[in-house]
PDB file of C-alpha atoms in Angstrom:
ATOM      1  CA  MET A   1     194.449 108.441 196.820  1.00  0.00           C
ATOM      2  CA  GLU A   2     197.868 107.246 197.870  1.00  0.00           C
ATOM      3  CA  VAL A   3     200.612 105.370 196.074  1.00  0.00           C
ATOM      4  CA  LEU A   4     202.511 103.017 198.369  1.00  0.00           C
ATOM      5  CA  ARG A   5     205.631 100.946 197.863  1.00  0.00           C
ATOM      6  CA  ILE A   6     204.915  97.226 197.839  1.00  0.00           C
ATOM      7  CA  ASP A   7     207.489  96.033 200.348  1.00  0.00           C
ATOM      8  CA  ALA A   8     208.060  93.094 202.695  1.00  0.00           C
ATOM      9  CA  GLY A   9     205.119  94.209 204.862  1.00  0.00           C
ATOM     10  CA  PHE A  10     202.623  94.119 201.979  1.00  0.00           C
ATOM     11  CA  ASP A  11     200.089  91.326 202.417  1.00  0.00           C
ATOM     12  CA  ARG A  12     197.408  91.992 199.808  1.00  0.00           C
ATOM     13  CA  TYR A  13     198.645  89.784 196.964  1.00  0.00           C
ATOM     14  CA  GLU A  14     195.258  88.130 196.326  1.00  0.00           C
ATOM     15  CA  GLU A  15     193.717  91.575 195.873  1.00  0.00           C
ATOM     16  CA  LEU A  16     196.670  92.691 193.746  1.00  0.00           C
ATOM     17  CA  LEU A  17     196.242  89.679 191.477  1.00  0.00           C
ATOM     18  CA  ASP A  18     192.530  90.456 191.135  1.00  0.00           C
ATOM     19  CA  VAL A  19     193.299  94.048 190.082  1.00  0.00           C
ATOM     20  CA  ILE A  20     195.782  92.889 187.440  1.00  0.00           C
ATOM     21  CA  LEU A  21     193.543  90.150 186.036  1.00  0.00           C
ATOM     22  CA  THR A  22     190.479  92.406 185.992  1.00  0.00           C
ATOM     23  CA  ALA A  23     192.406  95.260 184.359  1.00  0.00           C
ATOM     24  CA  PHE A  24     193.900  92.944 181.733  1.00  0.00           C
ATOM     25  CA  ALA A  25     190.664  90.983 181.041  1.00  0.00           C
ATOM     26  CA  PHE A  26     189.808  93.157 178.026  1.00  0.00           C
ATOM     27  CA  MET A  27     192.824  91.625 176.256  1.00  0.00           C
ATOM     28  CA  ASP A  28     191.462  88.088 176.408  1.00  0.00           C
ATOM     29  CA  GLY A  29     190.689  86.913 172.888  1.00  0.00           C
ATOM     30  CA  ARG A  30     192.322  90.047 171.401  1.00  0.00           C
ATOM     31  CA  ILE A  31     196.016  89.356 171.810  1.00  0.00           C
ATOM     32  CA  ASP A  32     198.118  86.403 170.727  1.00  0.00           C
ATOM     33  CA  PRO A  33     199.950  85.014 172.605  1.00  0.00           C
ATOM     34  CA  PRO A  34     197.742  85.443 175.688  1.00  0.00           C
ATOM     35  CA  SER A  35     198.855  87.795 178.447  1.00  0.00           C
ATOM     36  CA  SER A  36     201.489  86.577 180.880  1.00  0.00           C
ATOM     37  CA  ALA A  37     199.176  87.901 183.603  1.00  0.00           C
ATOM     38  CA  HIS A  38     197.357  84.556 183.418  1.00  0.00           C
ATOM     39  CA  ARG A  39     200.462  82.839 184.790  1.00  0.00           C
ATOM     40  CA  LEU A  40     200.597  85.036 187.883  1.00  0.00           C
ATOM     41  CA  THR A  41     199.731  83.785 191.343  1.00  0.00           C
ATOM     42  CA  PRO A  42     199.850  85.572 194.691  1.00  0.00           C
ATOM     43  CA  ALA A  43     203.171  83.800 195.398  1.00  0.00           C
ATOM     44  CA  ALA A  44     204.559  84.819 192.003  1.00  0.00           C
ATOM     45  CA  LEU A  45     203.542  88.441 192.647  1.00  0.00           C
ATOM     46  CA  ARG A  46     205.245  88.350 196.052  1.00  0.00           C
ATOM     47  CA  GLN A  47     208.439  87.121 194.371  1.00  0.00           C
ATOM     48  CA  LYS A  48     208.117  89.687 191.555  1.00  0.00           C
ATOM     49  CA  ALA A  49     207.714  92.486 194.117  1.00  0.00           C
ATOM     50  CA  ALA A  50     210.832  91.288 195.947  1.00  0.00           C
ATOM     51  CA  GLN A  51     212.875  91.327 192.721  1.00  0.00           C
ATOM     52  CA  GLU A  52     211.506  94.554 191.244  1.00  0.00           C
ATOM     53  CA  ILE A  53     210.252  97.925 192.460  1.00  0.00           C
ATOM     54  CA  ALA A  54     206.488  97.814 192.873  1.00  0.00           C
ATOM     55  CA  PHE A  55     203.841 100.336 193.869  1.00  0.00           C
ATOM     56  CA  ALA A  56     200.142 100.026 194.668  1.00  0.00           C
ATOM     57  CA  ALA A  57     197.507 102.718 194.306  1.00  0.00           C
ATOM     58  CA  ILE A  58     195.063 102.709 197.229  1.00  0.00           C
ATOM     59  CA  ASP A  59     191.793 104.660 197.223  1.00  0.00           C
ATOM     60  CA  LYS A  60     189.812 104.724 200.480  1.00  0.00           C
ATOM     61  CA  GLY A  61     191.462 101.495 201.557  1.00  0.00           C
ATOM     62  CA  ARG A  62     190.777  99.714 198.274  1.00  0.00           C
ATOM     63  CA  LEU A  63     193.643  98.593 196.038  1.00  0.00           C
ATOM     64  CA  VAL A  64     192.857 100.078 192.610  1.00  0.00           C
ATOM     65  CA  GLY A  65     196.123  99.960 190.662  1.00  0.00           C
ATOM     66  CA  CYS A  66     199.739  98.904 190.515  1.00  0.00           C
ATOM     67  CA  VAL A  67     202.965  99.115 188.576  1.00  0.00           C
ATOM     68  CA  PHE A  68     206.115  97.003 188.583  1.00  0.00           C
ATOM     69  CA  LEU A  69     209.433  98.631 187.652  1.00  0.00           C
ATOM     70  CA  LYS A  70     212.782  97.116 186.737  1.00  0.00           C
ATOM     71  CA  PRO A  71     216.013  99.057 186.146  1.00  0.00           C
ATOM     72  CA  GLU A  72     217.759  97.882 182.969  1.00  0.00           C
ATOM     73  CA  GLY A  73     220.700  99.566 181.321  1.00  0.00           C
ATOM     74  CA  SER A  74     219.760 103.164 180.641  1.00  0.00           C
ATOM     75  CA  SER A  75     216.029 102.856 181.288  1.00  0.00           C
ATOM     76  CA  LEU A  76     213.443 101.849 183.834  1.00  0.00           C
ATOM     77  CA  TYR A  77     211.154  99.147 182.472  1.00  0.00           C
ATOM     78  CA  ILE A  78     207.464  99.553 183.283  1.00  0.00           C
ATOM     79  CA  GLY A  79     205.568  96.286 183.598  1.00  0.00           C
ATOM     80  CA  LYS A  80     202.140  95.232 184.792  1.00  0.00           C
ATOM     81  CA  LEU A  81     200.814  98.787 184.891  1.00  0.00           C
ATOM     82  CA  ALA A  82     197.212  98.074 185.863  1.00  0.00           C
ATOM     83  CA  VAL A  83     194.226 100.112 186.983  1.00  0.00           C
ATOM     84  CA  HIS A  84     190.989  98.389 187.964  1.00  0.00           C
ATOM     85  CA  PRO A  85     188.347  99.174 185.312  1.00  0.00           C
ATOM     86  CA  ALA A  86     186.007 100.681 187.938  1.00  0.00           C
ATOM     87  CA  ALA A  87     188.738 103.213 188.786  1.00  0.00           C
ATOM     88  CA  GLN A  88     189.955 104.037 185.276  1.00  0.00           C
ATOM     89  CA  GLY A  89     189.709 107.605 184.013  1.00  0.00           C
ATOM     90  CA  GLN A  90     190.574 109.118 187.407  1.00  0.00           C
ATOM     91  CA  GLY A  91     194.275 109.764 186.757  1.00  0.00           C
ATOM     92  CA  ILE A  92     195.536 106.707 188.637  1.00  0.00           C
ATOM     93  CA  GLY A  93     197.647 105.543 185.690  1.00  0.00           C
ATOM     94  CA  LEU A  94     199.295 108.974 185.573  1.00  0.00           C
ATOM     95  CA  LEU A  95     199.983 108.845 189.323  1.00  0.00           C
ATOM     96  CA  LEU A  96     201.689 105.472 188.893  1.00  0.00           C
ATOM     97  CA  LEU A  97     203.615 106.782 185.890  1.00  0.00           C
ATOM     98  CA  ALA A  98     204.742 109.804 187.941  1.00  0.00           C
ATOM     99  CA  ARG A  99     206.065 107.385 190.573  1.00  0.00           C
ATOM    100  CA  ALA A 100     207.915 105.504 187.823  1.00  0.00           C
ATOM    101  CA  GLU A 101     209.452 108.764 186.565  1.00  0.00           C
ATOM    102  CA  ALA A 102     210.544 109.733 190.085  1.00  0.00           C
ATOM    103  CA  THR A 103     212.074 106.280 190.579  1.00  0.00           C
ATOM    104  CA  ALA A 104     213.978 106.536 187.299  1.00  0.00           C
ATOM    105  CA  ARG A 105     215.323 109.967 188.219  1.00  0.00           C
ATOM    106  CA  GLU A 106     216.362 108.749 191.700  1.00  0.00           C
ATOM    107  CA  ARG A 107     218.373 106.007 189.999  1.00  0.00           C
ATOM    108  CA  GLY A 108     219.873 108.277 187.340  1.00  0.00           C
ATOM    109  CA  LEU A 109     218.033 106.533 184.496  1.00  0.00           C
ATOM    110  CA  PRO A 110     217.256 108.861 181.573  1.00  0.00           C
ATOM    111  CA  SER A 111     214.201 107.089 180.177  1.00  0.00           C
ATOM    112  CA  LEU A 112     211.201 104.865 180.802  1.00  0.00           C
ATOM    113  CA  ARG A 113     210.533 101.819 178.618  1.00  0.00           C
ATOM    114  CA  LEU A 114     207.480  99.638 178.185  1.00  0.00           C
ATOM    115  CA  GLU A 115     206.056  97.101 175.807  1.00  0.00           C
ATOM    116  CA  THR A 116     202.459  96.888 174.673  1.00  0.00           C
ATOM    117  CA  ARG A 117     200.788  94.389 172.418  1.00  0.00           C
ATOM    118  CA  VAL A 118     200.468  95.290 168.775  1.00  0.00           C
ATOM    119  CA  GLU A 119     196.681  94.716 168.816  1.00  0.00           C
ATOM    120  CA  LEU A 120     196.074  97.206 171.629  1.00  0.00           C
ATOM    121  CA  THR A 121     196.075 100.392 169.576  1.00  0.00           C
ATOM    122  CA  GLU A 122     194.171 102.264 172.287  1.00  0.00           C
ATOM    123  CA  ASN A 123     197.121 101.633 174.617  1.00  0.00           C
ATOM    124  CA  HIS A 124     199.519 102.921 171.939  1.00  0.00           C
ATOM    125  CA  ARG A 125     197.536 106.170 171.776  1.00  0.00           C
ATOM    126  CA  LEU A 126     197.348 106.508 175.571  1.00  0.00           C
ATOM    127  CA  PHE A 127     201.069 105.950 176.035  1.00  0.00           C
ATOM    128  CA  ALA A 128     201.822 108.389 173.205  1.00  0.00           C
ATOM    129  CA  ALA A 129     199.663 110.999 174.966  1.00  0.00           C
ATOM    130  CA  TRP A 130     201.737 110.337 178.096  1.00  0.00           C
ATOM    131  CA  GLY A 131     204.946 111.148 176.190  1.00  0.00           C
ATOM    132  CA  PHE A 132     206.065 107.711 174.967  1.00  0.00           C
ATOM    133  CA  GLY A 133     207.227 107.115 171.408  1.00  0.00           C
ATOM    134  CA  LYS A 134     207.499 103.846 169.508  1.00  0.00           C
ATOM    135  CA  THR A 135     211.092 102.637 169.329  1.00  0.00           C
ATOM    136  CA  ALA A 136     210.886  99.007 168.197  1.00  0.00           C
ATOM    137  CA  GLU A 137     208.718  96.137 167.099  1.00  0.00           C
ATOM    138  CA  ASN A 138     209.200  92.786 168.812  1.00  0.00           C
ATOM    139  CA  ARG A 139     207.908  89.256 168.497  1.00  0.00           C
ATOM    140  CA  HIS A 140     207.360  86.586 171.096  1.00  0.00           C
ATOM    141  CA  ALA A 141     209.295  83.335 170.753  1.00  0.00           C
ATOM    142  CA  GLY A 142     207.791  81.113 168.090  1.00  0.00           C
ATOM    143  CA  TYR A 143     206.001  83.933 166.246  1.00  0.00           C
ATOM    144  CA  ASP A 144     206.941  85.141 162.767  1.00  0.00           C
ATOM    145  CA  ARG A 145     205.046  88.424 163.088  1.00  0.00           C
ATOM    146  CA  THR A 146     205.229  91.456 165.339  1.00  0.00           C
ATOM    147  CA  THR A 147     203.394  90.768 168.592  1.00  0.00           C
ATOM    148  CA  SER A 148     204.390  93.820 170.628  1.00  0.00           C
ATOM    149  CA  ILE A 149     205.832  97.266 170.281  1.00  0.00           C
ATOM    150  CA  GLU A 150     208.373  98.927 172.517  1.00  0.00           C
ATOM    151  CA  MET A 151     207.819 102.525 173.572  1.00  0.00           C
ATOM    152  CA  ARG A 152     210.175 104.866 175.416  1.00  0.00           C
ATOM    153  CA  LYS A 153     209.776 108.159 177.209  1.00  0.00           C
ATOM    154  CA  PRO A 154     212.893 110.284 177.652  1.00  0.00           C
ATOM    155  CA  LEU A 155     213.061 112.118 180.953  1.00  0.00           C
ATOM    156  CA  ALA A 156     214.216 115.737 181.048  1.00  0.00           C
TER     157      ALA A 156
END
């Protein structure tokens, strides 16, 4: 297993999109509003990777996971953390999280931040087990109820 930086030489955006959509498919019909992953295209992922810090997890040549990171203020935002369902449970998410932590430390950022949908309680528990704590409740534009929660992990 290797975790590689998605840089200008990366050319597997169709495969990357498939990993994200397959990993996020369990949310369909569970979350409202629907995941922004449905608006992604290979071109949009290429642009996102150019604007953010992105990593891909590769296992025996197969792309099995990814994470997109964005420095903001005093934290590093974790977005589109995805592991293909066939590869889940093998520690790939933790490898990607470790890369996020290393990136935050390299940039002098004292914490990681992410958002997860309020309906996805299993994600809340997983992120809590990984050291994240709930810090806020948020709502998407046009909604009068909480639609997501923010979680942060302080880095020692």
